[in-house]
């Protein structure tokens, strides 16, 4: 999985992640859109996306996916 910079025709910059087959990772794209809709700084969006890609790569090495993540309940 890798992160790719996208430049829109308007000049706006966004980020998305592609898996090893070149398919967009929708969980990460949705997360980036969420951050952008809340007007996070572009550098913050880039850094958060990079870390989520690293998490995805780690999960992949363990044979897991984002869909298998759960939050602990207290």
Coordinates of N, CA, C and O in Angstrom, one line a residue:
X1 N 0.9 -1.2 0.0 CA 0.0 0.0 0.0 C 0.9 1.2 0.0 O 1.9 1.2 0.7
X2 N 0.5 2.2 -0.8 CA 1.3 3.5 -0.8 C 0.4 4.7 -0.9 O -0.8 4.6 -1.4
X3 N 0.9 5.8 -0.4 CA 0.1 7.1 -0.4 C 0.5 7.8 -1.7 O 1.6 7.9 -2.1
X4 N -0.5 8.4 -2.3 CA -0.3 9.2 -3.6 C -0.9 10.6 -3.4 O -2.0 10.7 -3.0
X5 N -0.1 11.5 -3.8 CA -0.6 12.9 -3.9 C -1.5 13.1 -5.1 O -1.1 12.7 -6.2
X6 N -2.6 13.8 -4.9 CA -3.5 14.1 -6.1 C -3.6 15.6 -6.2 O -3.9 16.3 -5.2
X7 N -3.4 16.2 -7.4 CA -3.6 17.6 -7.6 C -4.9 17.7 -8.5 O -4.9 17.2 -9.6
X8 N -5.9 18.4 -7.9 CA -7.1 18.6 -8.6 C -6.9 19.7 -9.7 O -6.0 20.5 -9.6
X9 N -7.8 19.7 -10.7 CA -7.7 20.7 -11.8 C -7.8 22.2 -11.2 O -7.2 23.1 -11.7
X10 N -8.4 22.3 -10.0 CA -8.5 23.6 -9.4 C -7.2 24.0 -8.7 O -7.1 25.1 -8.2
X11 N -6.3 23.0 -8.6 CA -5.0 23.3 -7.9 C -5.0 22.8 -6.4 O -3.9 22.7 -5.8
X12 N -6.2 22.4 -5.9 CA -6.2 21.8 -4.6 C -5.5 20.5 -4.6 O -5.5 19.7 -5.5
X13 N -4.8 20.2 -3.4 CA -4.0 18.9 -3.3 C -4.8 18.0 -2.3 O -5.3 18.5 -1.3
X14 N -4.8 16.8 -2.6 CA -5.4 15.8 -1.7 C -4.5 14.5 -1.7 O -3.5 14.5 -2.4
X15 N -4.9 13.5 -1.0 CA -4.1 12.3 -0.9 C -5.0 11.1 -0.9 O -6.2 11.2 -0.5
X16 N -4.5 10.0 -1.5 CA -5.3 8.8 -1.4 C -4.2 7.7 -1.4 O -3.1 7.9 -1.6
X17 N -4.7 6.5 -1.0 CA -3.8 5.3 -0.9 C -4.3 4.3 -1.9 O -5.5 4.1 -2.1
X18 N -3.3 3.6 -2.4 CA -3.5 2.5 -3.4 C -3.0 1.2 -2.8 O -1.9 1.2 -2.2
X19 N -3.7 0.1 -3.0 CA -3.1 -1.2 -2.5 C -2.1 -1.7 -3.5 O -1.8 -1.0 -4.5
X20 N -1.6 -2.9 -3.3 CA -0.6 -3.4 -4.2 C -1.0 -3.7 -5.6 O -0.2 -3.9 -6.5
X21 N -2.3 -3.7 -5.8 CA -2.9 -3.9 -7.2 C -3.3 -2.6 -7.8 O -3.9 -2.7 -8.9
X22 N -3.0 -1.5 -7.2 CA -3.4 -0.2 -7.8 C -4.8 0.2 -7.6 O -5.3 1.2 -8.2
X23 N -5.5 -0.4 -6.6 CA -6.9 -0.1 -6.3 C -6.9 0.9 -5.1 O -6.2 0.7 -4.2
X24 N -7.8 1.9 -5.2 CA -7.9 2.9 -4.1 C -8.4 2.2 -2.9 O -9.3 1.4 -2.9
X25 N -7.7 2.4 -1.7 CA -8.2 1.9 -0.4 C -9.2 2.9 0.1 O -8.9 4.0 0.5
X26 N -10.5 2.4 0.0 CA -11.6 3.3 0.3 C -11.6 3.8 1.8 O -12.0 4.9 2.0
X27 N -11.2 3.0 2.7 CA -11.2 3.4 4.1 C -10.3 4.6 4.3 O -10.7 5.5 5.0
X28 N -9.2 4.6 3.6 CA -8.2 5.7 3.8 C -8.7 6.9 3.0 O -8.7 8.0 3.5
X29 N -9.3 6.7 1.8 CA -9.8 7.8 1.1 C -11.0 8.5 1.8 O -11.0 9.7 1.9
X30 N -11.9 7.7 2.4 CA -12.9 8.3 3.2 C -12.4 9.1 4.4 O -12.9 10.1 4.7
X31 N -11.4 8.6 5.0 CA -10.8 9.2 6.2 C -10.2 10.6 5.7 O -10.4 11.6 6.4
X32 N -9.5 10.6 4.6 CA -8.9 11.9 4.1 C -10.0 12.9 3.8 O -9.9 14.0 4.1
X33 N -11.1 12.4 3.2 CA -12.2 13.3 2.9 C -12.9 13.8 4.1 O -13.3 15.0 4.2
X34 N -12.9 13.0 5.2 CA -13.4 13.4 6.5 C -12.6 14.6 7.0 O -13.1 15.6 7.5
X35 N -11.3 14.4 7.0 CA -10.4 15.4 7.5 C -10.5 16.7 6.7 O -10.5 17.8 7.3
X36 N -10.5 16.6 5.4 CA -10.6 17.8 4.5 C -11.9 18.5 4.7 O -11.9 19.7 4.7
X37 N -13.0 17.8 4.9 CA -14.3 18.4 5.1 C -14.3 19.2 6.4 O -15.1 20.2 6.6
X38 N -13.5 18.9 7.4 CA -13.4 19.6 8.6 C -12.3 20.6 8.6 O -11.9 21.1 9.7
X39 N -11.7 20.9 7.4 CA -10.8 21.9 7.2 C -9.5 21.7 8.0 O -8.9 22.7 8.5
X40 N -9.0 20.5 8.1 CA -7.7 20.2 8.7 C -6.7 20.8 7.8 O -6.8 20.8 6.6
X41 N -5.5 21.2 8.3 CA -4.5 21.8 7.5 C -3.9 20.7 6.6 O -3.9 19.5 6.9
X42 N -3.5 21.1 5.4 CA -3.0 20.1 4.4 C -1.9 19.3 4.9 O -1.8 18.1 4.6
X43 N -1.0 19.9 5.7 CA 0.1 19.0 6.2 C -0.4 18.0 7.2 O 0.1 16.9 7.3
X44 N -1.4 18.4 8.0 CA -2.0 17.4 9.0 C -2.7 16.3 8.2 O -2.5 15.1 8.6
X45 N -3.4 16.6 7.2 CA -4.1 15.5 6.4 C -3.0 14.6 5.8 O -3.1 13.4 5.9
X46 N -1.9 15.1 5.3 CA -0.8 14.3 4.7 C -0.2 13.4 5.8 O 0.0 12.2 5.5
X47 N 0.1 14.0 6.9 CA 0.7 13.2 8.0 C -0.2 12.1 8.5 O 0.2 10.9 8.7
X48 N -1.5 12.4 8.8 CA -2.5 11.5 9.2 C -2.6 10.3 8.2 O -2.6 9.2 8.6
X49 N -2.7 10.7 6.9 CA -2.9 9.7 5.9 C -1.7 8.8 5.8 O -1.8 7.6 5.7
X50 N -0.5 9.4 5.9 CA 0.7 8.6 5.9 C 0.7 7.5 7.0 O 1.1 6.4 6.8
X51 N 0.3 8.0 8.2 CA 0.3 7.0 9.4 C -0.8 6.0 9.2 O -0.5 4.8 9.6
X52 N -1.9 6.3 8.6 CA -2.9 5.3 8.4 C -2.5 4.3 7.4 O -2.7 3.1 7.5
X53 N -1.7 4.7 6.4 CA -1.1 3.8 5.4 C -0.2 2.9 6.1 O -0.2 1.6 5.8
X54 N 0.7 3.4 7.0 CA 1.6 2.5 7.7 C 0.8 1.5 8.6 O 1.2 0.3 8.6
X55 N -0.3 1.9 9.2 CA -1.1 1.0 9.9 C -1.7 -0.1 9.0 O -1.7 -1.3 9.3
X56 N -2.1 0.3 7.8 CA -2.6 -0.6 6.8 C -1.6 -1.6 6.4 O -1.9 -2.8 6.3
X57 N -0.4 -1.2 6.2 CA 0.7 -2.1 5.8 C 1.0 -3.0 7.0 O 1.3 -4.2 6.7
X58 N 1.0 -2.6 8.2 CA 1.2 -3.4 9.4 C 0.1 -4.5 9.5 O 0.4 -5.7 9.7
X59 N -1.1 -4.0 9.3 CA -2.2 -5.0 9.4 C -2.1 -6.0 8.3 O -2.3 -7.2 8.5
X60 N -1.7 -5.6 7.1 CA -1.5 -6.5 6.0 C -0.5 -7.6 6.3 O -0.6 -8.7 5.9
X61 N 0.6 -7.1 6.9 CA 1.7 -8.1 7.3 C 1.2 -9.1 8.3 O 1.7 -10.2 8.3
X62 N 0.2 -8.7 9.1 CA -0.4 -9.7 10.0 C -1.6 -10.5 9.4 O -2.2 -11.3 10.1
X63 N -1.9 -10.2 8.2 CA -3.0 -10.9 7.5 C -4.4 -10.3 7.9 O -5.4 -11.0 7.9
X64 N -4.4 -9.1 8.4 CA -5.6 -8.4 8.8 C -6.0 -7.3 7.9 O -5.2 -6.9 7.0
X65 N -7.2 -6.7 8.1 CA -7.6 -5.6 7.3 C -8.2 -4.5 8.2 O -8.5 -4.8 9.4
X66 N -8.5 -3.4 7.7 CA -9.2 -2.3 8.5 C -10.5 -2.8 9.0 O -10.9 -2.4 10.1
X67 N -11.2 -3.6 8.2 CA -12.5 -4.0 8.6 C -12.5 -4.9 9.9 O -13.5 -5.0 10.6
X68 N -11.3 -5.4 10.2 CA -11.2 -6.3 11.4 C -10.8 -5.5 12.6 O -10.7 -6.1 13.7
X69 N -10.6 -4.2 12.5 CA -10.2 -3.4 13.7 C -11.4 -3.2 14.6 O -12.5 -3.0 14.1
X70 N -11.2 -3.3 15.9 CA -12.3 -3.0 16.8 C -11.7 -2.2 17.9 O -10.5 -2.2 18.2
X71 N -12.6 -1.4 18.6 CA -12.2 -0.6 19.7 C -12.6 -1.3 21.0 O -13.6 -1.9 21.1
X72 N -11.7 -1.2 22.0 CA -12.0 -1.9 23.2 C -13.2 -1.2 23.9 O -13.4 0.0 23.8
X73 N -14.0 -1.9 24.6 CA -15.2 -1.4 25.3 C -14.9 -1.4 26.8 O -14.5 -2.5 27.3
X74 N -15.0 -0.3 27.4 CA -14.8 -0.3 28.9 C -16.0 -0.5 29.7 O -17.1 -0.1 29.4

